[in-house]
Coordinates of C-alpha atoms and ligand atoms in Angstrom, one line a residue:
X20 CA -50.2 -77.5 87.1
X21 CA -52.9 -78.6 84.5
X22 CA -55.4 -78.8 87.0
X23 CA -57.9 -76.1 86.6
X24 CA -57.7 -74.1 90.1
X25 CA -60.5 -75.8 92.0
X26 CA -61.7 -72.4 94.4
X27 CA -62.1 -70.4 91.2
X28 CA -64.0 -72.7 89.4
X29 CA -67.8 -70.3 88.7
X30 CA -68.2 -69.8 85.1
X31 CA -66.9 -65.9 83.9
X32 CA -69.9 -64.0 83.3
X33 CA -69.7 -61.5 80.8
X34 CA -71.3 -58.8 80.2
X35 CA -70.8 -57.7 76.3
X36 CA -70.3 -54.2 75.2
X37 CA -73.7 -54.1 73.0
X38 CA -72.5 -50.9 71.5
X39 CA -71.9 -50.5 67.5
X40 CA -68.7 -49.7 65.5
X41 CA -66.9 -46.7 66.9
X42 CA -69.4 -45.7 70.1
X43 CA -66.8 -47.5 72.2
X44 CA -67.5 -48.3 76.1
X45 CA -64.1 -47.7 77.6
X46 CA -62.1 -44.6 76.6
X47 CA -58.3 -45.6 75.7
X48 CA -55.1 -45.0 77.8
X49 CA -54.2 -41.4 76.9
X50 CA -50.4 -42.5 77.5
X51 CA -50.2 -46.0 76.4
X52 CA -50.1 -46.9 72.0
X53 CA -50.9 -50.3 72.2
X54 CA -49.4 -52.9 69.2
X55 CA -51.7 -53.9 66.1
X56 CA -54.8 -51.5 67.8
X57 CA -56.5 -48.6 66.1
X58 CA -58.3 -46.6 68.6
X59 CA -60.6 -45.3 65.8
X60 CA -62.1 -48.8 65.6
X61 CA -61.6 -51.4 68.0
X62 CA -62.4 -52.0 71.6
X63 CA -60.2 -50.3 74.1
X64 CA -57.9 -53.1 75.5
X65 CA -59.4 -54.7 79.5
X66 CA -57.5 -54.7 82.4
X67 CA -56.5 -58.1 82.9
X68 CA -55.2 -58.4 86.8
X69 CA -53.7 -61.7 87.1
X70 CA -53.3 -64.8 85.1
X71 CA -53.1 -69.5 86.6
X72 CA -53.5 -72.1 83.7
X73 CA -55.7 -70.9 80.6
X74 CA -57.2 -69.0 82.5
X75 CA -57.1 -65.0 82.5
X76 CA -58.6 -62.6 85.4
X77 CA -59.5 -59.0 84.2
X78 CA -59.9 -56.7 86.9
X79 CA -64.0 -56.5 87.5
X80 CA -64.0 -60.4 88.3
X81 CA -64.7 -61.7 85.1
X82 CA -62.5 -64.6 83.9
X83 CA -62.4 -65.9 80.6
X84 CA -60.0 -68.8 78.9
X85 CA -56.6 -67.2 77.2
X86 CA -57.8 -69.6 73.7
X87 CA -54.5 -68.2 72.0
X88 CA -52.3 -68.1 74.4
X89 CA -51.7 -64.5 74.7
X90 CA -50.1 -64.1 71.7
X91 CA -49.0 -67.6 71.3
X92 CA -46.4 -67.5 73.7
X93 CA -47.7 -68.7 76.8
X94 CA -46.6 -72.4 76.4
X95 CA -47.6 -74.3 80.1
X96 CA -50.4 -71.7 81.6
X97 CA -50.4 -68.4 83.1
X98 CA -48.3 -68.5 86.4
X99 CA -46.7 -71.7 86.3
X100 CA -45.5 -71.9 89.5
X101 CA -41.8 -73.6 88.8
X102 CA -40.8 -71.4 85.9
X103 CA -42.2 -68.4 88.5
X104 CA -39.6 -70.0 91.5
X105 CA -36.8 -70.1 88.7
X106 CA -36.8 -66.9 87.6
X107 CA -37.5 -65.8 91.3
X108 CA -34.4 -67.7 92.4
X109 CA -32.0 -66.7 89.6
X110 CA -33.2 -62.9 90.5
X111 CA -31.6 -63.4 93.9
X112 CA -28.3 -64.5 92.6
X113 CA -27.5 -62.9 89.4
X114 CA -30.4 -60.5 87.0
X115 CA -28.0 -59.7 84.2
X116 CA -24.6 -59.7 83.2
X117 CA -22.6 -58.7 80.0
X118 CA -22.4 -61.4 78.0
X119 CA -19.4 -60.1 75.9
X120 CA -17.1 -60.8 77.6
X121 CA -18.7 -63.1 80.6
X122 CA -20.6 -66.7 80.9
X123 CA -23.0 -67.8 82.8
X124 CA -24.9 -71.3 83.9
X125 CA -27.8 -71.0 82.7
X126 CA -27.1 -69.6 79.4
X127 CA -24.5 -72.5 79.0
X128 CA -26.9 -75.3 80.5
X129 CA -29.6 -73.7 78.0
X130 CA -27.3 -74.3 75.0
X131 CA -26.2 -77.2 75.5
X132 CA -29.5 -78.5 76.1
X133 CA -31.0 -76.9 72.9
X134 CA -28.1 -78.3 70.9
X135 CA -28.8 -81.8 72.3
X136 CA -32.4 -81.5 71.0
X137 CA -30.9 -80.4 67.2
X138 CA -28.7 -82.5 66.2
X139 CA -26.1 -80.6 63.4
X140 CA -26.7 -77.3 65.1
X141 CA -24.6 -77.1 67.6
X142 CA -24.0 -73.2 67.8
X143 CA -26.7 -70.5 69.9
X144 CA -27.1 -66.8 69.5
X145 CA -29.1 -65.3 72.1
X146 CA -31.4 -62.1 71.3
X147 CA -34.5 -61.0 72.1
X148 CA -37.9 -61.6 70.6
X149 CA -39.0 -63.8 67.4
X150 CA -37.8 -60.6 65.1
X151 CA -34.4 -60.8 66.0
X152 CA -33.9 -64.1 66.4
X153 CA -35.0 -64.0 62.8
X154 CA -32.7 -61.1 62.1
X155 CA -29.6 -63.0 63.3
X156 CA -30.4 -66.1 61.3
X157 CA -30.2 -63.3 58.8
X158 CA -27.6 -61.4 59.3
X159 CA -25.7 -64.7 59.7
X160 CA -26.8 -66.3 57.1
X161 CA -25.3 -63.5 54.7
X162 CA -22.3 -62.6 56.6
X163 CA -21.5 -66.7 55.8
X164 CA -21.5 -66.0 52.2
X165 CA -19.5 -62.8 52.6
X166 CA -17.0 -64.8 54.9
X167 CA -16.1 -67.4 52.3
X168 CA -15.5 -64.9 49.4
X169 CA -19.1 -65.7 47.6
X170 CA -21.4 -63.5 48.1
X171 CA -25.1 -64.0 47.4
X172 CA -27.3 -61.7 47.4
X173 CA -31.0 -63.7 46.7
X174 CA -33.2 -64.5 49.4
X175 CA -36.3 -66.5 49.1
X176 CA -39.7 -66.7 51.1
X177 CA -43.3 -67.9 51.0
X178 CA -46.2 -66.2 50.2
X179 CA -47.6 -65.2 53.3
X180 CA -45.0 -65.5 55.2
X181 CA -44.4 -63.6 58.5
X182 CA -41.0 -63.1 60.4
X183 CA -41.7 -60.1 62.7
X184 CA -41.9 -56.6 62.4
X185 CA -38.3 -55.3 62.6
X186 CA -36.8 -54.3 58.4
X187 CA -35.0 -57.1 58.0
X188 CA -38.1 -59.7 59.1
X189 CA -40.5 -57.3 57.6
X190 CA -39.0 -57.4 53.9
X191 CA -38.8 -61.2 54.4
X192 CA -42.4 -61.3 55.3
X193 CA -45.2 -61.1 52.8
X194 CA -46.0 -57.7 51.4
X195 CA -49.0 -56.5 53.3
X196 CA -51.2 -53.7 54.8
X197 CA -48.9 -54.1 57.4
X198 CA -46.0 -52.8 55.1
X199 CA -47.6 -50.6 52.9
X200 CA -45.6 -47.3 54.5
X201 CA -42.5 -49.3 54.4
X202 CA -42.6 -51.3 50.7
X203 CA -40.2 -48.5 49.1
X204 CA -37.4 -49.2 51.6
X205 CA -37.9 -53.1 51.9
X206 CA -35.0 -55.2 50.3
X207 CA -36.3 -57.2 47.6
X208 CA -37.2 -61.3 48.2
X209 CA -37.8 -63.5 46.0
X210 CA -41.4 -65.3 46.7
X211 CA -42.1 -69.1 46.1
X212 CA -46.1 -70.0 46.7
X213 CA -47.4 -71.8 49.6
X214 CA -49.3 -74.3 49.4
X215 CA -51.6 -74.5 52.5
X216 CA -54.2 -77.3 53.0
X217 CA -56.7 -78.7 54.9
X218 CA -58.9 -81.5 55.7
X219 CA -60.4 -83.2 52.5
X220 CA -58.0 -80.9 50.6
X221 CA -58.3 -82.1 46.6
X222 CA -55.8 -79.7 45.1
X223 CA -52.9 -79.8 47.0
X224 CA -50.4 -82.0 45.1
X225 CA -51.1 -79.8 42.2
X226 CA -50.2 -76.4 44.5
X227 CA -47.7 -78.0 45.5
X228 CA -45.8 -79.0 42.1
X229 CA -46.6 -75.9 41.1
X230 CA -44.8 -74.1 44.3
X231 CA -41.8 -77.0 43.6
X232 CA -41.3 -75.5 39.8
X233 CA -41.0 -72.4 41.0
X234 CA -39.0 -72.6 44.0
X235 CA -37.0 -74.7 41.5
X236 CA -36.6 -72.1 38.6
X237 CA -35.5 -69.2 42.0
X238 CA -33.0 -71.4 43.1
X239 CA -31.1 -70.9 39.5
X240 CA -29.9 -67.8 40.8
X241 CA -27.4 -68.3 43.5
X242 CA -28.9 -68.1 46.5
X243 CA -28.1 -67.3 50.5
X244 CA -31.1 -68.9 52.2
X245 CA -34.6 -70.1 51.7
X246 CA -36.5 -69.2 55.0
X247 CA -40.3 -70.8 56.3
X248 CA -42.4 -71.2 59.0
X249 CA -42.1 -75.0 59.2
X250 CA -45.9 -77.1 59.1
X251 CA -47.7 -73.8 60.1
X252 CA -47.6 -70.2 58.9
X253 CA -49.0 -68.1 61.8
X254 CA -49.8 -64.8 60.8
X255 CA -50.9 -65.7 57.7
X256 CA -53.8 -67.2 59.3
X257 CA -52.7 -70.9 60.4
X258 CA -52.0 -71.9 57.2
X259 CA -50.6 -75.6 57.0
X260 CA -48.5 -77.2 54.5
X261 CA -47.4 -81.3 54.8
X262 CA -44.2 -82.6 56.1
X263 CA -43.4 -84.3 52.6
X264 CA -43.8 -81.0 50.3
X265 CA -40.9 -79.3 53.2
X266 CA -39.3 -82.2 52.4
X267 CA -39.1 -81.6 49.0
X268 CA -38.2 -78.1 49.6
X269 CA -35.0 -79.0 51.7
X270 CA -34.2 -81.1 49.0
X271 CA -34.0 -79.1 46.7
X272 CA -32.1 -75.9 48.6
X273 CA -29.7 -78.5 49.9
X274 CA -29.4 -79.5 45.9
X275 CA -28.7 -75.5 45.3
X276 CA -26.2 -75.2 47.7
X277 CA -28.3 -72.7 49.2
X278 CA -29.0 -72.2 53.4
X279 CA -32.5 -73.4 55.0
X280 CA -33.9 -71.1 57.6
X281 CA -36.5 -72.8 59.9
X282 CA -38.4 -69.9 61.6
X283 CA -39.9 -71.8 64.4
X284 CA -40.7 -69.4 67.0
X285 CA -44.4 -70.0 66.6
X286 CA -44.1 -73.1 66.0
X287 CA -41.5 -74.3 68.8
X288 CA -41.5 -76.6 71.6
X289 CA -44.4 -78.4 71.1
X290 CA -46.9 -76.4 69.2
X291 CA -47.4 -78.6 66.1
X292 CA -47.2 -81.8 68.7
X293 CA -43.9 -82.6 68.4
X294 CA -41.6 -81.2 70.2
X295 CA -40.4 -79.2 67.1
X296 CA -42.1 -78.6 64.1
X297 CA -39.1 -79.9 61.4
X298 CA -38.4 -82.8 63.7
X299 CA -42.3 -83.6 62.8
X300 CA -41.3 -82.6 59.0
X301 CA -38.3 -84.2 59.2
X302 CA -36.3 -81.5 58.0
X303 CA -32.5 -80.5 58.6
X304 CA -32.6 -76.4 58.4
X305 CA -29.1 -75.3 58.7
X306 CA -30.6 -72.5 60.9
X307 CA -33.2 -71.8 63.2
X308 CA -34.8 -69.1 65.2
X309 CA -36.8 -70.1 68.3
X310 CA -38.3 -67.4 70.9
X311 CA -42.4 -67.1 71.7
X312 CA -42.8 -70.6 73.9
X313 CA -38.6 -70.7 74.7
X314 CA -38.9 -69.0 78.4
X315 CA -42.8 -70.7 78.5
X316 CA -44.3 -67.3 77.6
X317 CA -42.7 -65.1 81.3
X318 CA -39.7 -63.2 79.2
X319 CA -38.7 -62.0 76.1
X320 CA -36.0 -63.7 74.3
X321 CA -34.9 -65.3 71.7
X322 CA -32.3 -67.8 70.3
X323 CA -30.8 -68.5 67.1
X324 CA -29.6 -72.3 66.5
X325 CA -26.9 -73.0 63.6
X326 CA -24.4 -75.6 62.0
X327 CA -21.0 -75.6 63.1
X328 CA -19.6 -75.0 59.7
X329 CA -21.2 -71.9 59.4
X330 CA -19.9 -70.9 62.9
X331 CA -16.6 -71.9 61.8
X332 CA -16.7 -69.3 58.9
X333 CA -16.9 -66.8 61.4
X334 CA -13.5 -67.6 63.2
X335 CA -10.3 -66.3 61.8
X336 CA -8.0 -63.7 62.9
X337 CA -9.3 -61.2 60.3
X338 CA -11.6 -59.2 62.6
X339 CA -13.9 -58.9 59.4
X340 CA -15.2 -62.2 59.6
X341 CA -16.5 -60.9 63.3
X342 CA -20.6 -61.1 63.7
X343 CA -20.9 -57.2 64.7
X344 CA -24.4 -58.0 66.8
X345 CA -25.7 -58.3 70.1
X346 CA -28.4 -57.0 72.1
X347 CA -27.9 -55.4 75.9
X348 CA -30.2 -57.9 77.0
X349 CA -28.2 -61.1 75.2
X350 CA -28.1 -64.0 77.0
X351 CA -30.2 -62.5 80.2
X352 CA -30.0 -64.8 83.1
X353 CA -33.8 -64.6 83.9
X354 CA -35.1 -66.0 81.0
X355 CA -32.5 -68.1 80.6
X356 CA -33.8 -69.6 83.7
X357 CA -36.9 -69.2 82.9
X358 CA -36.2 -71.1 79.7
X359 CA -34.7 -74.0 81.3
X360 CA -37.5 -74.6 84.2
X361 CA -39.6 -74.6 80.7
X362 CA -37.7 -77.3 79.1
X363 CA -37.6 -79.8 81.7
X364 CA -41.5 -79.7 82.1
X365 CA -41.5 -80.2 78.2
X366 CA -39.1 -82.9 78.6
X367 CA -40.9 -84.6 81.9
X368 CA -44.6 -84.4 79.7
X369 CA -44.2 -84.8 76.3
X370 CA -47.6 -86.0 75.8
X371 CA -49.2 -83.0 76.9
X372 CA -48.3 -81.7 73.8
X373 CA -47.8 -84.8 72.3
X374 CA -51.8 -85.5 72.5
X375 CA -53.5 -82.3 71.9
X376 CA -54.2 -83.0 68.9
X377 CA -56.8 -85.8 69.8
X378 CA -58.1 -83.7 72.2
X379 CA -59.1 -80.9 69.8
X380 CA -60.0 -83.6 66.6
X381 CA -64.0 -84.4 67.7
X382 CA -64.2 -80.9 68.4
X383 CA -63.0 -79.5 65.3
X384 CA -65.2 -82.1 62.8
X385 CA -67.9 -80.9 64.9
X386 CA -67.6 -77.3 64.1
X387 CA -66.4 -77.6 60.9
X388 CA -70.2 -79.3 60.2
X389 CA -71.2 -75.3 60.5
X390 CA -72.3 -74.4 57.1
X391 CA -70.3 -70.9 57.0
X392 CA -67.2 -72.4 57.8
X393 CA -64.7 -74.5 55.5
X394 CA -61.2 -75.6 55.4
X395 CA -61.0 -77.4 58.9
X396 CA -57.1 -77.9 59.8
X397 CA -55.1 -79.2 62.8
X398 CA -51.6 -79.2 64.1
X399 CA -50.8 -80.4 67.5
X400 CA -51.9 -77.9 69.8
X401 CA -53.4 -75.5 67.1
X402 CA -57.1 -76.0 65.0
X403 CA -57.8 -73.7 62.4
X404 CA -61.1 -72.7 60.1
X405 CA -61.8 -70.3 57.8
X406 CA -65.1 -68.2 57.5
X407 CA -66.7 -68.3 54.3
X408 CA -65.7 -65.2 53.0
X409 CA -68.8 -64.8 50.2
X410 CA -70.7 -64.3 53.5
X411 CA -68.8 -62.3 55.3
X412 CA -69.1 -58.6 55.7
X413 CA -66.0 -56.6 56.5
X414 CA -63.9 -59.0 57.7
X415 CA -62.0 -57.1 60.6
X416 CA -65.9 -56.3 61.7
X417 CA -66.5 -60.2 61.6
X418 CA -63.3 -60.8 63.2
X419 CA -64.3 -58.1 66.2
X420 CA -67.6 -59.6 66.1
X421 CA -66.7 -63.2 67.0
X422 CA -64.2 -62.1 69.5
X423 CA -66.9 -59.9 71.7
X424 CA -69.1 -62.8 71.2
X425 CA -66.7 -65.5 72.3
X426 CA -65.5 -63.3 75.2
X427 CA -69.1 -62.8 76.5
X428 CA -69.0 -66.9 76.8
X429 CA -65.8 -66.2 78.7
X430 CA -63.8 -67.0 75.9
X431 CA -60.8 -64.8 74.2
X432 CA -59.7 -65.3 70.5
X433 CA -58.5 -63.1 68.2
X434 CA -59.3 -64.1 64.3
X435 CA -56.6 -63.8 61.7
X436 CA -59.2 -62.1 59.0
X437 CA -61.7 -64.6 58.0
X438 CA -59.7 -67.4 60.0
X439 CA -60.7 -68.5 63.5
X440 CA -58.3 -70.6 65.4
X441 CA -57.2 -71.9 68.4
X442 CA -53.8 -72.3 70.2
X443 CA -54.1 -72.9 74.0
X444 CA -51.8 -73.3 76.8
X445 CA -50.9 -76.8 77.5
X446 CA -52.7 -76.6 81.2
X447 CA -56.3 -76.1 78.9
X448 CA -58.3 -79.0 80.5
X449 CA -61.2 -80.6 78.4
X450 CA -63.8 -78.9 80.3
X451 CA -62.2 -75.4 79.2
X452 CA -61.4 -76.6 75.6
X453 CA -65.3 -77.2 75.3
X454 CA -66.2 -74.2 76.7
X455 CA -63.6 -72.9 73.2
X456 CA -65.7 -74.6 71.1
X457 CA -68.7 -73.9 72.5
X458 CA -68.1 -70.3 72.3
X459 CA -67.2 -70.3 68.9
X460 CA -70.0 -72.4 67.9
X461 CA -72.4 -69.8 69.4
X462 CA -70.9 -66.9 68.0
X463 CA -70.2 -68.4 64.4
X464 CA -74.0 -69.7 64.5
X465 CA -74.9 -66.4 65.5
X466 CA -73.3 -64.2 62.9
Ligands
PLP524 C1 -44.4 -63.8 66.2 C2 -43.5 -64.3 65.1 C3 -42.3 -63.6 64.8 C4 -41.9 -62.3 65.5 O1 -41.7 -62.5 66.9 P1 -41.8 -61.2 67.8 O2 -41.4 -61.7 69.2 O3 -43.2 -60.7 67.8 O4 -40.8 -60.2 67.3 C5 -41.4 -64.1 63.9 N1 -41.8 -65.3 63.2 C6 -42.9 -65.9 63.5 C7 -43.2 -67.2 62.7 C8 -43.8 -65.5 64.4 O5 -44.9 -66.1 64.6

């Protein structure tokens, strides 16, 4: 599956758009409103046609490497043929059913195979999308409290943090441009700092006593649950904190009594080279939402993981202590198949993950010899840098700037600001993580 397709090996050739801001080459879809794109300034989106390994194919012939992942949730490669045959085969027997009041195989051989892999949680919530598995961790996570006659009301985050883009993930997620239309109606959380490193980092132990004291001093007030983005905060721009400062923080909410939400649905099933990121961290969170890589990148959905305590606070013959959610969609057979044809190629090839690292390291101290770039960082399958940002211009301009550069080397990223990372597919092959580099080399040299 790794294997670059041999009959399609010619380089892409590009041909850039050499237009300036706002003359734009393509006009948009008059019908389509495409997510996080503003017509008035970016690029119209490509037709991309089809999709095998890292590799993309937009619809005049051109290929180029998919460096992200397509939103970071295409886990194996585009097309991987057995999670294609599983969802294939379950679509002949059985596309959906209500999950209310029926079962079904592969949502109960998903479970239980999740549960295996997290030891302590040993309940799953289906749902949909990262969002609301976040929401349901949520929703759970306050309804326990309610359940047991002690309500609390505080909720703490990081600084920078991103959930998703529903409300409830929105308010828990950093204040940004992103919620500016929304801030009035966004519940309050209380916000502990983050302190993100990087290679040759010299003030981190001083963040992070700092971020300790105050997460310490929020935890006075009683509190329902502390939620992060374990090792690696994606939205935020790869930022990357060390396993022993989470361990500190899961000290310390298990200390207050309080409930530790892992939101792992970036950083899932093998992203930070372990298979999940607080097994690396060696964390316990009492609940976790998984979804981007769970069905290897083919469907949407979403699970949330939790301890069978808190379960347990749901059942009584009260009907009040009932978790009023679901999702039409809950439990859908596909990518439930989907999900588990994923897990057994995790499980067969750990060290595909397992080794990415290595594989991006001489890379990464190469490019972070560039003079304009600083802050070099690495997670398993993810490498991070940031621009310099005294040199930058407008940063989105930057940001669109190395992506039309990189893609006319047949390379797509997307920067987070001033931050320029890379998150491939597991089937990216050294040849085509070179090409990454080399793009980004060329267009960071040529800024
Ligand atoms: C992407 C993301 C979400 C939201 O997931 P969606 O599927 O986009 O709703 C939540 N949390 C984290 C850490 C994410 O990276």
């Amino acid at each position: 599956m790794s294997t670059p397709i041999s009959n399609r090996s010619t380089q892409p050739q590009y041909h850039g758009h050499e237009h300036d801001q706002g003359t734009l080459s393509t006009p948009w879809h008059p019908n389509l409103w495409h997510p996080f794109a503003q017509e008035a300034l970016h690029d119209s989106p490509e037709m991309i046609c089809s999709g095998w390994g890292p590799w993309l194919e937009l619809e005049d012939g051109r290929r180029v490497l998919d460096a992200i992942s397509s939103w970071w949730v295409t886990l194996h490669g585009h097309g991987e043929p057995t999670i294609a045959a599983a969802i294939a085969q379950q679509a002949q027997r059985l596309e959906q059913v209500i999950f209310a009041n029926f079962s079904h195989h592969p949502a109960v051989t998903l479970a239980e195979r999740l549960c295996l892999v997290w030891p302590g949680l040993d309940r799953l919530f289906f749902s949909d999308n990262g969002s609301t598995g976040v929401e349901v961790c949520l929703k759970i996570a306050l309804q326990y409290w309610h359940n047991r006659g002690e309500p609390r009301q505080q909720l703490i985050a990081f600084a920078g943090a991103y959930h998703g883009d529903t409300f409830g993930a929105m308010a828990l997620g950093a204040r940004s441009l992103w919620t500016n239309p929304f801030d009035p109606l966004l519940f309050a959380v209380a916000r502990c700092p983050c302190p993100a490193t990087w290679w040759d980092d010299e003030t981190v132990e001083y963040r992070e006593q700092g971020a300790l004291e105050r997460l310490e001093q929020l935890l006075e007030t009683p509190t329902a649950a502390v939620i992060l983005e374990p090792l690696v905060q994606g939205a935020s721009g790869m930022a990357m904190v060390r396993p022993t400062f989470l361990q500190q923080v899961a000290e310390r909410v298990q200390a207050a009594g309080s409930l530790l939400i892992a939101d792992e649905v970036m950083t899932g099933f093998g992203r930070t080279g372990a298979l999940f990121a607080s097994h690396k961290a060696a964390i316990e969170p009492d609940l976790v939402a998984l979804s981007k890589g769970l069905t290897g990148g083919f469907l949407p959905m979403a699970v949330s993981l939790v301890r069978e305590e808190i379960y347990q606070a749901f059942v009584g013959e009260n009907p009040q202590r009932t978790l009023f959610h679901g999702h039409s969609f809950t439990a859908n057979p596909l990518g439930c198949a989907a999900a588990n044809a994923s897990l057994t190629l995790l499980e067969a090839h750990p060290e595909r993950y397992e080794g990415f690292a290595a594989r991006h390291r001489p890379h990464l101290e190469q490019l972070a010899r560039q003079p304009n770039l600083e802050h070099a960082r690495l997670c398993g399958t993810i490498a991070a840098i940031d621009l310099k940002v005294s040199q930058s211009g407008s940063l989105p301009h930057l940001g669109q700037q190395i992506r039309r550069a990189c893609m006319a080397d047949g390379v797509f990223v997307r920067p987070l600001g001033n931050v320029l990372y890379l998150l491939p597919p597991l089937a990216m092959g050294d040849e085509e993580l070179e090409q990454c580099y080399r793009a980004l080399t060329r267009a960071v040299e040529n800024l």
